[in-house]
Coordinates of C-alpha atoms in Angstrom, one line a residue:
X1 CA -23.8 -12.1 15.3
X2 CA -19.9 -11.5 14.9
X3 CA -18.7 -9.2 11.9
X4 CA -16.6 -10.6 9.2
X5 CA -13.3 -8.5 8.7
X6 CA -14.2 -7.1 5.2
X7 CA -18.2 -6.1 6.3
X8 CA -18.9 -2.7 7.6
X9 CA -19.2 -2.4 11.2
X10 CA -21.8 0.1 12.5
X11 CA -20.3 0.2 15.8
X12 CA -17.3 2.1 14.8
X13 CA -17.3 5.7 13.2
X14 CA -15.1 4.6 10.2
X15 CA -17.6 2.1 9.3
X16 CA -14.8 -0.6 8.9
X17 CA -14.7 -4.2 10.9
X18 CA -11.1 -4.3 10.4
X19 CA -9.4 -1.9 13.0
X20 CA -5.8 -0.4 13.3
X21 CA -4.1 -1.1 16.4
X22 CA -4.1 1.6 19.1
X23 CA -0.5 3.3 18.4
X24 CA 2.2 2.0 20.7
X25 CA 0.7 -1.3 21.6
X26 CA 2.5 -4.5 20.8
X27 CA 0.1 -7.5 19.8
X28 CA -0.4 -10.2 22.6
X29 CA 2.8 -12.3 22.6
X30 CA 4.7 -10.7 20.5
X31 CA 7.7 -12.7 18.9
X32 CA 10.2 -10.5 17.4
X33 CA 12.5 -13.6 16.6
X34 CA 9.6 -15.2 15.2
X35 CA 8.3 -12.3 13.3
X36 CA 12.3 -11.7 11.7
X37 CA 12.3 -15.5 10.7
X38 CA 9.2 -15.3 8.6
X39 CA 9.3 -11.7 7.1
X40 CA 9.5 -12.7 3.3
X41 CA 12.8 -10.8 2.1
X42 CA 12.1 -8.0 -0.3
X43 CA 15.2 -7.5 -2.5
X44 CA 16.4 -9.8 -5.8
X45 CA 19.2 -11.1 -6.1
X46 CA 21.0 -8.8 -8.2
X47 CA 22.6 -5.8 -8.3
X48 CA 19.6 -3.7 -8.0
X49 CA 18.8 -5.5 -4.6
X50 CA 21.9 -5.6 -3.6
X51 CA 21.8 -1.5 -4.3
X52 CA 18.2 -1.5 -2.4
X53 CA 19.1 -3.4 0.0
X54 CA 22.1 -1.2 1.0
X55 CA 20.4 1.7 1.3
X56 CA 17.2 0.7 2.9
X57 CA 17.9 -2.7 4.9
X58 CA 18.2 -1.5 8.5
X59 CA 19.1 -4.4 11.3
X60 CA 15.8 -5.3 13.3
X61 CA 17.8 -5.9 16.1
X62 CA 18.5 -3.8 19.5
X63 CA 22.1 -3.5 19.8
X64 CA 23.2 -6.0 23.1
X65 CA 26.1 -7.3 24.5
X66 CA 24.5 -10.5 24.6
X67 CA 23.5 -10.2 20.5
X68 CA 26.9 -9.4 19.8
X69 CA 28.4 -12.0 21.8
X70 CA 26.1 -14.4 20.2
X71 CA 26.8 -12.8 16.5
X72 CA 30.5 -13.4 17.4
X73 CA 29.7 -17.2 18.1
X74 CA 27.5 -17.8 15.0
X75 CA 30.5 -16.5 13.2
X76 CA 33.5 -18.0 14.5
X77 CA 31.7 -21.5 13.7
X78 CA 30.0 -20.5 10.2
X79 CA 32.3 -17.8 9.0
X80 CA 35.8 -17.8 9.9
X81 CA 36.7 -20.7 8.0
X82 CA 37.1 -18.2 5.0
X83 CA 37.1 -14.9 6.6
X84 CA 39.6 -15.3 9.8
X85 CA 38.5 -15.0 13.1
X86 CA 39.2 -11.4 13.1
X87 CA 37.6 -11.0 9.2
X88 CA 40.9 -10.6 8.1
X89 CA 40.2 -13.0 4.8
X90 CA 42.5 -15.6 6.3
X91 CA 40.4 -18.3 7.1
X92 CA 41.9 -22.0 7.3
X93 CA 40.0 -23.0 4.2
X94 CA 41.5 -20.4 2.6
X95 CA 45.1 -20.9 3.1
X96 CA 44.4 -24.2 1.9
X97 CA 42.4 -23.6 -1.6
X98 CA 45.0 -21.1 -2.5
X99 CA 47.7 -22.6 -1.3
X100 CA 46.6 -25.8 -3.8
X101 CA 45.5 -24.3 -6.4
X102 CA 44.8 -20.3 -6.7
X103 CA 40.9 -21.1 -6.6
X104 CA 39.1 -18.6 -6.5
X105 CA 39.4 -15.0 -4.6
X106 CA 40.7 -14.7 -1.3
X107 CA 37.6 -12.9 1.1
X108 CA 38.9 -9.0 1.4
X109 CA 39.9 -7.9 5.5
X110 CA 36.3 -6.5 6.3
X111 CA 38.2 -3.0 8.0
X112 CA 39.8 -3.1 4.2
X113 CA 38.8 -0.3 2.2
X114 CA 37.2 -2.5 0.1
X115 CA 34.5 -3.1 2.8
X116 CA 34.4 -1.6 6.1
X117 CA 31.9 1.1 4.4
X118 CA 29.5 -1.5 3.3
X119 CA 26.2 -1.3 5.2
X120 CA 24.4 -3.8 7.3
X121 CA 21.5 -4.1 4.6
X122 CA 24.2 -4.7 2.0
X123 CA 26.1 -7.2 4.7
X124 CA 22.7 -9.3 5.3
X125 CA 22.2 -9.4 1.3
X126 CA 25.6 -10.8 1.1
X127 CA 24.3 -13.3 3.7
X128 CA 20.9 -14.1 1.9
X129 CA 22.3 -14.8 -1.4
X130 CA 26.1 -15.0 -1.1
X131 CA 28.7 -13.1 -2.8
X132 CA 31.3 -13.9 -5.1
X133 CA 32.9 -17.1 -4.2
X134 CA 30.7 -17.2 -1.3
X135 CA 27.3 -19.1 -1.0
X136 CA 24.3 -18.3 0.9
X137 CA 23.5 -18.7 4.7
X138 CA 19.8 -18.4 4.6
X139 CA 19.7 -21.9 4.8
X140 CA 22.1 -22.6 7.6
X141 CA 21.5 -19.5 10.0
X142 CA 17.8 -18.3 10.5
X143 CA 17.1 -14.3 9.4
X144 CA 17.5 -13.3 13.0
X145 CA 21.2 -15.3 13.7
X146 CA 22.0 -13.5 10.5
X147 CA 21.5 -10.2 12.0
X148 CA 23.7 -11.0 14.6
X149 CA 26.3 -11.8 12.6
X150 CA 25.7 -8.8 10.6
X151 CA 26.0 -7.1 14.3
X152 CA 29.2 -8.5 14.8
X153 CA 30.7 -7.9 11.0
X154 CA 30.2 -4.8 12.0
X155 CA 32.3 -4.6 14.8
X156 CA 34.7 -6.0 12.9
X157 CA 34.7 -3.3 10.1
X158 CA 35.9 -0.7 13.1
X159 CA 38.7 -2.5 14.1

């Protein structure tokens, strides 16, 4: 007869059904992509998340050429309407609302002082629940194409 996961097990010396995975194993078709799309995200809105997420969000992601490339991509077609193609806060949608009518706040340069000491927790917050005058991506660009974008914001802060 099989076990059920909560029973005891006699077979093992813990006594449990239920066992840990041997350390350094990866489960059978593992899906890192897959795994980072449905985490559920931990952090409220608010400034407290934001604050949580800053310190403790790290980026899941291993640090390629081919996930910044693709980072720089997502960006240039989601983001750089508003922030520039160089996250200077120039975007052509920008220019525009201002130029018409003063709406709103123009995006700050992300290598400003303002921002390029932000963390990537605190950048993939910003990208979970928007920011100011801007909205969320969580709808638009999956968790993990957010990271890469985060990846590439990043960049951006150094230059």
């Amino acid at each position: 007869p099989a076990y059920r996961p909560g029973e005891s097990n006699p077979n093992f010396a813990n006594g449990l059904t239920n066992q840990e995975p041997v350390p350094g194993t990866i489960a059978h078709s593992f899906d890192q992509k897959g795994m980072i799309n449905t985490m559920p995200y931990p952090y409220s809105n608010s400034n407290q998340g934001r604050d949580s997420a800053a310190a403790f969000l790290k980026n899941p992601l291993e640090s390629t050429a081919s996930a910044l490339a693709e980072g720089k991509r997502l960006f240039n077609v989601y983001c750089s309407v508003c922030h520039g193609l160089e996250g200077q806060g120039d975007g052509s949608v920008v220019s525009v609302l201002i130029a018409k009518d003063n709406y709103g706040l123009k995006p700050p340069a992300f290598n400003s002082d303002q921002l390029k000491g932000i963390s990537e927790g605190q950048i993939f917050h910003a990208t979970e629940f928007g920011k100011n005058n801007m909205g969320s991506y969580s709808s638009q660009l999956s968790a993990y194409e957010r990271w890469q974008v985060v990846m590439y914001v990043q960049e951006l802060q150094r230059k």
